[in-house]
Tab-separated table of C-alpha atoms and ligand atoms in Angstrom:
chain	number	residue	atom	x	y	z
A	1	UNK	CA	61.420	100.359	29.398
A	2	UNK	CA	62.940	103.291	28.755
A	3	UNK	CA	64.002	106.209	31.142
A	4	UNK	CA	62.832	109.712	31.477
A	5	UNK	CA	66.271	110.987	30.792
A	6	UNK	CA	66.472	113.947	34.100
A	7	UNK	CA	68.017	117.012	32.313
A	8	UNK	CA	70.021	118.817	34.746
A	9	UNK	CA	70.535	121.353	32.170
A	10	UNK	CA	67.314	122.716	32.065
A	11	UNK	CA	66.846	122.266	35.698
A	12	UNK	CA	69.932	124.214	36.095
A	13	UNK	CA	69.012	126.984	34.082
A	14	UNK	CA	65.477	127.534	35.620
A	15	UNK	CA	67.096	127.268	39.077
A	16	UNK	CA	69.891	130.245	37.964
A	17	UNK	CA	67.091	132.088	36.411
A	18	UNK	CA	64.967	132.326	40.064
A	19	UNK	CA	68.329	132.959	42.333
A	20	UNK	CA	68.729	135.965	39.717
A	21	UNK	CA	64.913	137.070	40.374
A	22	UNK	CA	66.293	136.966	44.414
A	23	UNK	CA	69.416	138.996	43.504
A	24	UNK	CA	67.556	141.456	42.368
A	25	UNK	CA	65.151	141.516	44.991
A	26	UNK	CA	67.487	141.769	47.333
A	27	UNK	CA	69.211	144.608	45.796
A	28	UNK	CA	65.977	146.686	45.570
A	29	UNK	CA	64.439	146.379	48.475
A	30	UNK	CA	67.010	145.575	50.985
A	31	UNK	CA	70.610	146.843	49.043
A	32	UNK	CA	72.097	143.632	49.602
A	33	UNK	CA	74.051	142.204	46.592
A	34	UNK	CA	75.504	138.703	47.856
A	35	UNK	CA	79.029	138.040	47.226
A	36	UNK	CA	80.654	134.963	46.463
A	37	UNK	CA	84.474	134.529	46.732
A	38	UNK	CA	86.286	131.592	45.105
A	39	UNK	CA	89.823	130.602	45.785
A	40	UNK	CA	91.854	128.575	43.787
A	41	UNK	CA	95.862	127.099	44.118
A	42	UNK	CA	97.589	126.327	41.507
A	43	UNK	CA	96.620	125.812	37.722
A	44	UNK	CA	94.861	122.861	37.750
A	45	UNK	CA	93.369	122.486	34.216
A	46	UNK	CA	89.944	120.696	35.483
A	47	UNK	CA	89.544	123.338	38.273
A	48	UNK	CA	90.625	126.881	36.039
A	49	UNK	CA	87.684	125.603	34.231
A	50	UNK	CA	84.863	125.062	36.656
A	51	UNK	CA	86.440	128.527	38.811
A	52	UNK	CA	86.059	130.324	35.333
A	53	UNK	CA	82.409	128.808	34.842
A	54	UNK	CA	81.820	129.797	38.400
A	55	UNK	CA	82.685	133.195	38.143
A	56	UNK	CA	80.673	133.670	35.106
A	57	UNK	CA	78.050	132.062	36.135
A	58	UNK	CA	78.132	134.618	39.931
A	59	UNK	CA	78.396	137.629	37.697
A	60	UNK	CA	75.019	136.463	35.705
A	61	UNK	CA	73.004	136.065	38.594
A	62	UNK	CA	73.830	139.568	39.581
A	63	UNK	CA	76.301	139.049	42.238
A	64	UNK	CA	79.476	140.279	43.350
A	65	UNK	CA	82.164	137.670	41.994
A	66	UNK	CA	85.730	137.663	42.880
A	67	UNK	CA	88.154	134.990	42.179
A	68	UNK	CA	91.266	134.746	44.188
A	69	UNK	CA	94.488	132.936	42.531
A	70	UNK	CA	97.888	131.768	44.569
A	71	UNK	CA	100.974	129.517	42.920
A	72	UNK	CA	100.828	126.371	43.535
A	73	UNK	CA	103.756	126.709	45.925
A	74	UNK	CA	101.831	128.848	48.213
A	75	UNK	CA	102.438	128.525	51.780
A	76	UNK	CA	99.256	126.843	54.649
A	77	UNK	CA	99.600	130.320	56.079
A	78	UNK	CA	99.001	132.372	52.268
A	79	UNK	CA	95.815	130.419	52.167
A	80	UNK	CA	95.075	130.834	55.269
A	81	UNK	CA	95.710	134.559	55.003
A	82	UNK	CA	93.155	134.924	52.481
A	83	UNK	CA	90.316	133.265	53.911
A	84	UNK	CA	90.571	135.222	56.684
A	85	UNK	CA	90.752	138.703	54.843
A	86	UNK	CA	87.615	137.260	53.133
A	87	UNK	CA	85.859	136.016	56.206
A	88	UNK	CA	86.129	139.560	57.691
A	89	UNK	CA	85.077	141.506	54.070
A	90	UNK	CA	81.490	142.406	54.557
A	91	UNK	CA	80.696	142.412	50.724
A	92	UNK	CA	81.414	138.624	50.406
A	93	UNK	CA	78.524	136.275	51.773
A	94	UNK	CA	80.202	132.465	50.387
A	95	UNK	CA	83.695	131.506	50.210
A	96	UNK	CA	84.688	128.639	48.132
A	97	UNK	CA	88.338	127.180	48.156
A	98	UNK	CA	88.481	124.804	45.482
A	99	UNK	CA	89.687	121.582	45.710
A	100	UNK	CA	92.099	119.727	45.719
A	101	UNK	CA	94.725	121.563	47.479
A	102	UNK	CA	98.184	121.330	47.012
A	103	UNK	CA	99.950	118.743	49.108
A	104	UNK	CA	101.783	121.599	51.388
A	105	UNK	CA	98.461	122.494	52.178
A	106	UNK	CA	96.173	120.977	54.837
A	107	UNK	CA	92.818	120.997	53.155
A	108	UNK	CA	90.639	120.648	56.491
A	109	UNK	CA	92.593	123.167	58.394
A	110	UNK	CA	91.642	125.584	55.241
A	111	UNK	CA	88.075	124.606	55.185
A	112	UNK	CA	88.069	124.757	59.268
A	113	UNK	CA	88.841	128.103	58.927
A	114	UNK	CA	86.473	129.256	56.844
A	115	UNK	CA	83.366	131.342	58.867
A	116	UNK	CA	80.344	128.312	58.567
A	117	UNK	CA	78.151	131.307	57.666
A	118	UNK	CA	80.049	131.909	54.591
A	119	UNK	CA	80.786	128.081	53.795
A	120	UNK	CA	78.953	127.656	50.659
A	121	UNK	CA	80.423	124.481	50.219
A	122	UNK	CA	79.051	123.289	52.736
A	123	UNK	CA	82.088	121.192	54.259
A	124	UNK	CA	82.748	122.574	57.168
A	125	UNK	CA	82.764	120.300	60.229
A	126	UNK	CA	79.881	122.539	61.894
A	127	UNK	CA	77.404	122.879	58.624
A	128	UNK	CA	78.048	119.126	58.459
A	129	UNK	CA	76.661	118.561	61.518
A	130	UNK	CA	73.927	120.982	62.052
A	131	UNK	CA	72.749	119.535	59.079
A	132	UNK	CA	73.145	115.723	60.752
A	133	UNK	CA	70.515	116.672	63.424
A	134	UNK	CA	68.090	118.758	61.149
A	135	UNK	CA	69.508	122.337	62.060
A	136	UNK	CA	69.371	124.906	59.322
A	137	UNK	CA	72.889	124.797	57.715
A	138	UNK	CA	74.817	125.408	54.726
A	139	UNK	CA	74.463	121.827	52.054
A	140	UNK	CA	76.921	120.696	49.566
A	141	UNK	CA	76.011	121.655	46.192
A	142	UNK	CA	76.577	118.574	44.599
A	143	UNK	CA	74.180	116.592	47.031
A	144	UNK	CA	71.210	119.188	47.394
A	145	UNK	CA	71.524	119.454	43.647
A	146	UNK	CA	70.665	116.277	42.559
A	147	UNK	CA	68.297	115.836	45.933
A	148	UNK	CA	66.145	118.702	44.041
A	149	UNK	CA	66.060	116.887	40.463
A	150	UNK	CA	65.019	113.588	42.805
A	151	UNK	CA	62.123	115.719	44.563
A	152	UNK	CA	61.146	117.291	41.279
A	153	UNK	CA	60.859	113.814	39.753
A	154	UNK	CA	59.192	111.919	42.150
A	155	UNK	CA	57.510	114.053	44.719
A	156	UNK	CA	57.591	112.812	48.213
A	157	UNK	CA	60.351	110.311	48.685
A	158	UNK	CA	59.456	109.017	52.353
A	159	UNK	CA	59.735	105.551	52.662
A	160	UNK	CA	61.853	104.752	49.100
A	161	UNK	CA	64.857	102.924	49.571
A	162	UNK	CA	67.656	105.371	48.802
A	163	UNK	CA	71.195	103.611	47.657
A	164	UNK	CA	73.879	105.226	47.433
A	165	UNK	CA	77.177	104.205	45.946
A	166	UNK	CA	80.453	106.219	47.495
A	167	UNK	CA	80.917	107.673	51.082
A	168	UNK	CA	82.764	111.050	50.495
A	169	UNK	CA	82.419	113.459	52.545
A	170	UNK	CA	81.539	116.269	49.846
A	171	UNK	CA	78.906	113.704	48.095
A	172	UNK	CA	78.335	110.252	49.444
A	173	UNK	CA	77.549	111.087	53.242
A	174	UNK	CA	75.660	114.220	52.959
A	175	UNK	CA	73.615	112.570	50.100
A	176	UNK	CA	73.121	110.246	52.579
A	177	UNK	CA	71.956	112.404	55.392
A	178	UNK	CA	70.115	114.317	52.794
A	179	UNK	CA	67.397	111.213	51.790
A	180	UNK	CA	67.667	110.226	55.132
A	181	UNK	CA	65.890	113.706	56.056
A	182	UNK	CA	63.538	113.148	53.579
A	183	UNK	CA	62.699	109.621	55.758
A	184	UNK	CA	63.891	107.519	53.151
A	185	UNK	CA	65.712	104.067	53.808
A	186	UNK	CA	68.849	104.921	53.171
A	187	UNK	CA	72.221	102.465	52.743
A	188	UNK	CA	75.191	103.452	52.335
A	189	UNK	CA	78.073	101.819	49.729
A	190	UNK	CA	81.743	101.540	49.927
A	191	UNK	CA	84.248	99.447	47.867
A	192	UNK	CA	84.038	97.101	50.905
A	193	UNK	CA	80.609	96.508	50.274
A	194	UNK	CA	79.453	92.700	49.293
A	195	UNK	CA	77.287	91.807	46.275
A	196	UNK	CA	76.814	95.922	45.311
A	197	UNK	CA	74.827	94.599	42.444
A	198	UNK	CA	72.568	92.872	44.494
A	199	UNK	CA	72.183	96.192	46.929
A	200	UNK	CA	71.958	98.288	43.946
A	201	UNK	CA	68.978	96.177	42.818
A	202	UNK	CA	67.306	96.972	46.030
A	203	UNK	CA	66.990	100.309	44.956
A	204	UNK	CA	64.236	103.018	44.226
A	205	UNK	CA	66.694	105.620	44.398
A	206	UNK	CA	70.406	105.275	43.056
A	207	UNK	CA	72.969	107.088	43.520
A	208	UNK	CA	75.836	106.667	42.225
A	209	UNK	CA	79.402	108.730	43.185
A	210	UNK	CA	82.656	106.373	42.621
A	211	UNK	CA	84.390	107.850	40.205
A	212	UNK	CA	84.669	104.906	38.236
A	213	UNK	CA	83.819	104.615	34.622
A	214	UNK	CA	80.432	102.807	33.816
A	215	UNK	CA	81.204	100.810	36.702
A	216	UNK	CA	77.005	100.266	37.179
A	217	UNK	CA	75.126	98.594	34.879
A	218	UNK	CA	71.952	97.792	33.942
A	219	UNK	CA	71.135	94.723	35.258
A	220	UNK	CA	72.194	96.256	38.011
A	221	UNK	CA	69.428	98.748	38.517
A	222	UNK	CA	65.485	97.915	39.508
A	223	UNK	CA	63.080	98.419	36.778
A	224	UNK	CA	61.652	102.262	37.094
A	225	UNK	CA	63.908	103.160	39.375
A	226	UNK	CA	65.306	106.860	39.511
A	227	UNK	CA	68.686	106.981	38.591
A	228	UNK	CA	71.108	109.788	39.755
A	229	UNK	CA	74.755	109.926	38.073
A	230	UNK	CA	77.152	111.929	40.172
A	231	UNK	CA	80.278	110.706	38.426
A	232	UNK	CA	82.265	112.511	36.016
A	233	UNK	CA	85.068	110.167	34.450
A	234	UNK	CA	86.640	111.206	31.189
A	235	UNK	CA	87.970	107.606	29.295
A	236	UNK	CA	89.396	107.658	25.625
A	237	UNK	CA	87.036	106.759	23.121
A	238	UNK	CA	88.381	103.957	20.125
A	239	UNK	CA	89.097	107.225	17.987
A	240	UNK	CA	91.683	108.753	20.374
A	241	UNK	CA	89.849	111.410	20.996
A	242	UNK	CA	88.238	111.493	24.914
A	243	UNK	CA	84.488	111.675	26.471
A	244	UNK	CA	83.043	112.243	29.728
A	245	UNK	CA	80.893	109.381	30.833
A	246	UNK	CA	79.439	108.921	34.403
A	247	UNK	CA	79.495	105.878	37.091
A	248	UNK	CA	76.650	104.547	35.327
A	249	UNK	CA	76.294	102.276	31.870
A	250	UNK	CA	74.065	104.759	30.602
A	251	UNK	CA	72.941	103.330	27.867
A	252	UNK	CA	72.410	99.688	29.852
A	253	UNK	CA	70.679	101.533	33.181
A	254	UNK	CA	68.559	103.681	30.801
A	255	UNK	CA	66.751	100.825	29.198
A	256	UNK	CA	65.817	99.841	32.793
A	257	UNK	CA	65.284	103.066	35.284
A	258	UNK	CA	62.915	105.352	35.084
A	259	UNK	CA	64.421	108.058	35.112
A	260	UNK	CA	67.852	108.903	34.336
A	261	UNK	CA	70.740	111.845	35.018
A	262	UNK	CA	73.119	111.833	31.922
A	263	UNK	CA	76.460	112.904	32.202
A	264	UNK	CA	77.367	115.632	31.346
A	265	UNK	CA	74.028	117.272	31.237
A	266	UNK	CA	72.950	115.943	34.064
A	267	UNK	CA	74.642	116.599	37.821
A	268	UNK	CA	77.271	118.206	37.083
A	269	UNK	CA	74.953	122.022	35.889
A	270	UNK	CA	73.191	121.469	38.802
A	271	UNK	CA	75.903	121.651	41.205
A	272	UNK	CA	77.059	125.137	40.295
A	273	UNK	CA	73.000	126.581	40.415
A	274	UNK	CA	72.941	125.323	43.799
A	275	UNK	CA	76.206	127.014	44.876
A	276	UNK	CA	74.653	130.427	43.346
A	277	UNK	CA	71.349	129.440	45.671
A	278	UNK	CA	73.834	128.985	48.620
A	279	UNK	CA	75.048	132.107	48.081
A	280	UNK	CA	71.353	133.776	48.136
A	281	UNK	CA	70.876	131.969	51.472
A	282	UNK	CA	74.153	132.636	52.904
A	283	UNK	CA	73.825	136.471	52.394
A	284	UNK	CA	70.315	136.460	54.160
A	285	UNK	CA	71.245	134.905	56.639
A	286	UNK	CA	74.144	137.334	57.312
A	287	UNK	CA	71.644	140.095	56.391
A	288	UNK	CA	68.983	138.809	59.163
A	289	UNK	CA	66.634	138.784	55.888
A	290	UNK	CA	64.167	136.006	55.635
A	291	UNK	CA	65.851	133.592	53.182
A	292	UNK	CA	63.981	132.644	49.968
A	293	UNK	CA	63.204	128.754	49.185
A	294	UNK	CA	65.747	126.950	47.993
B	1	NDP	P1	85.898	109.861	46.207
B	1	NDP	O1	87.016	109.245	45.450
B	1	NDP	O2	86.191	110.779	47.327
B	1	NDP	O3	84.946	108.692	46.758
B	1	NDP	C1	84.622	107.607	45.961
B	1	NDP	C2	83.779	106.642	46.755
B	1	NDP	O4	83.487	105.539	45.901
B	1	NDP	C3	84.492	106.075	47.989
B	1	NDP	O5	83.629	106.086	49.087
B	1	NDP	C4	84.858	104.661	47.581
B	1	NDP	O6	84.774	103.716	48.633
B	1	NDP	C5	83.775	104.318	46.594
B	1	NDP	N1	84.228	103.304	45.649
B	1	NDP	C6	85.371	103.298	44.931
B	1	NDP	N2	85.468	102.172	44.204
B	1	NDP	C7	84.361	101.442	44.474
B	1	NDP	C8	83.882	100.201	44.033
B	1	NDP	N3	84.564	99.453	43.172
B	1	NDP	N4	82.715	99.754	44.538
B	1	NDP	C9	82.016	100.490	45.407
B	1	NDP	N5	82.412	101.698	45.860
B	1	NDP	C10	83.582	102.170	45.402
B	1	NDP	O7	84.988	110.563	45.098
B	1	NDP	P2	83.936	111.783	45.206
B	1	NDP	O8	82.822	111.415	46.106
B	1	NDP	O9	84.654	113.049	45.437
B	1	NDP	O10	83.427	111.816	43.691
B	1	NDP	C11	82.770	110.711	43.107
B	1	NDP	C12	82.542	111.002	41.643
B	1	NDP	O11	81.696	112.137	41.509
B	1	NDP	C13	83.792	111.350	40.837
B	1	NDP	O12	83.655	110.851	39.521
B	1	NDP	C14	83.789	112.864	40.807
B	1	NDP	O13	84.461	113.379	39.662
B	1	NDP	C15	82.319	113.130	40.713
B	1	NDP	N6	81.903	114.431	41.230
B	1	NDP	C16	81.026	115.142	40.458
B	1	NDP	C17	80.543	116.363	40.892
B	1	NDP	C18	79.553	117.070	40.050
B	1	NDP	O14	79.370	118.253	40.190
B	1	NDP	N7	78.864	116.363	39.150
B	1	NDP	C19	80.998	116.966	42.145
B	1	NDP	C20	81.856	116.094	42.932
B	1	NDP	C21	82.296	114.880	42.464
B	1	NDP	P3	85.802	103.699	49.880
B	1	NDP	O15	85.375	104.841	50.755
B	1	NDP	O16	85.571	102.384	50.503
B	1	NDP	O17	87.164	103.886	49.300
């Protein structure tokens, strides 16, 4: 067999191209133009990147975009100072501090801070747990993003069995919570877990997010089931020269699933469409303005 290969891409694009259509609804009929806010410490090279993508990316859909920089040596209270200017600035709807933090820095005293209203992230302790027992809350990008490409592949998913690999809490539990919403069976996987092959193989659904290179293979993976690729590892290739390559033995797992996410191309686009959708919902809500479908 071989997979449908999932392309996040495209997905992503189509997904941008609607939350644009909402911006500029919004802006005509109700003069709302949501705001999105992202904070980043230090000069991380991975995270200048995606900040700089996310920016972009705000300013295309329409919305307001502002990007907030501090040294790396800034102070628990500099960060803290700025979320709060931002929580109280009218004109911004989602606040985003990028992680990780620098070690000075407590990161869940930052995201604690943050209003849960504006938490497009999605990691604050209250969204987290609104969205636990079904309230309407703000959803990690990462995880609603590749729960969409799942429901646009397959349809209903009650009663699949959902597996996924990793227990973060910015992908592994809320992707958990997330199927589990959608009534499938859901287990969860940890490096503690015994025989993951053999719970992998129990698998309609797979999702992997270890952060370990190719770590899944194929005979790892139940024939036609849907495989999701959260991972983004970047290994050295016999050349020298470096790729990205997910958790997943693509080419292995795609001779077995499916249907596939690559990486990149797969996840990864998705994850910044959904934090531009997050920011559509997050301003509606705000606004008291019925919130378009996700
Ligand atoms: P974390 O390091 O926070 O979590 C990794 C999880 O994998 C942990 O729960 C860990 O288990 C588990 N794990 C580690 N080794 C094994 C193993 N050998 N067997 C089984 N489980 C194992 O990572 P994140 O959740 O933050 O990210 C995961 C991956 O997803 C990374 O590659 C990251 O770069 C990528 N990512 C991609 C995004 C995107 O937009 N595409 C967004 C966010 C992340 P334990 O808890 O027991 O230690």
């Amino acid at each position: 067999m071989t997979a449908d290969i999932i392309d996040g891409k495209a997905f992503a694009a189509s997904v941008r191209e609607r939350v644009g259509k909402q911006v500029a609804k919004l802006q005509a009929e109700n003069g709302l133009t949501p705001g999105l806010a992202v904070v980043l410490v230090g000069e991380d090279p991975a995270s200048l990147v995606y900040v700089r993508n996310k920016g972009k990316s705000t300013q295309e859909a329409g919305m307001k975009s502002e990007e907030i920089r501090l040294e790396a040596s800034a102070s628990q209270e500099e960060v803290l100072a700025v979320v709060n200017r931002l929580n109280a600035d009218p004109t911004i709807h989602g606040i985003l501090v990028q992680l990780p933090l620098p070690d000075q820095v407590d990161e869940m005293a930052i995201l604690d801070a943050i209003n849960p209203e504006k938490d497009v992230d999605g990691f604050h302790v209250i969204n987290t747990g609104r969205q636990a027992v079904g309230l309407p809350a703000m959803v990690p990008c990462t995880p609603l993003g590749c729960l969409m490409m799942l429901q646009d592949k397959l349809g209903d998913l009650s009663g699949l069995n959902a597996v996924v690999v990793g227990r973060s809490n910015i992908v592994g539990k809320p992707m958990a919570s997330l199927l589990l919403a959608q009534s499938c069976t859901v287990t969860i996987a940890h490096s503690r877990t015994r025989d993951l092959p053999a719970v992998c193989r129990g698998a309609d659904i797979l999702v992997a997010a270890v952060g370990r290179p190719e770590m899944i293979r194929g005979d790892w993976v139940k024939p036609g089931a849907a495989v999701i690729d959260v991972g983004i590892n970047r290994i050295e290739k016999e050349d020298g020269k470096t790729k990205l390559v997910g958790d997943v033995c693509f080419s292995e797992a795609s001779e077995v699933a499916g249907a596939i996410t690559p990486v990149p191309g797969g996840v990864g686009p998705m994850t910044i469409a959904c934090l531009l959708a997050n920011t559509v919902t997050a301003a509606c809500r705000q606004a008291g303005i019925e919130e378009p479908a996700v």
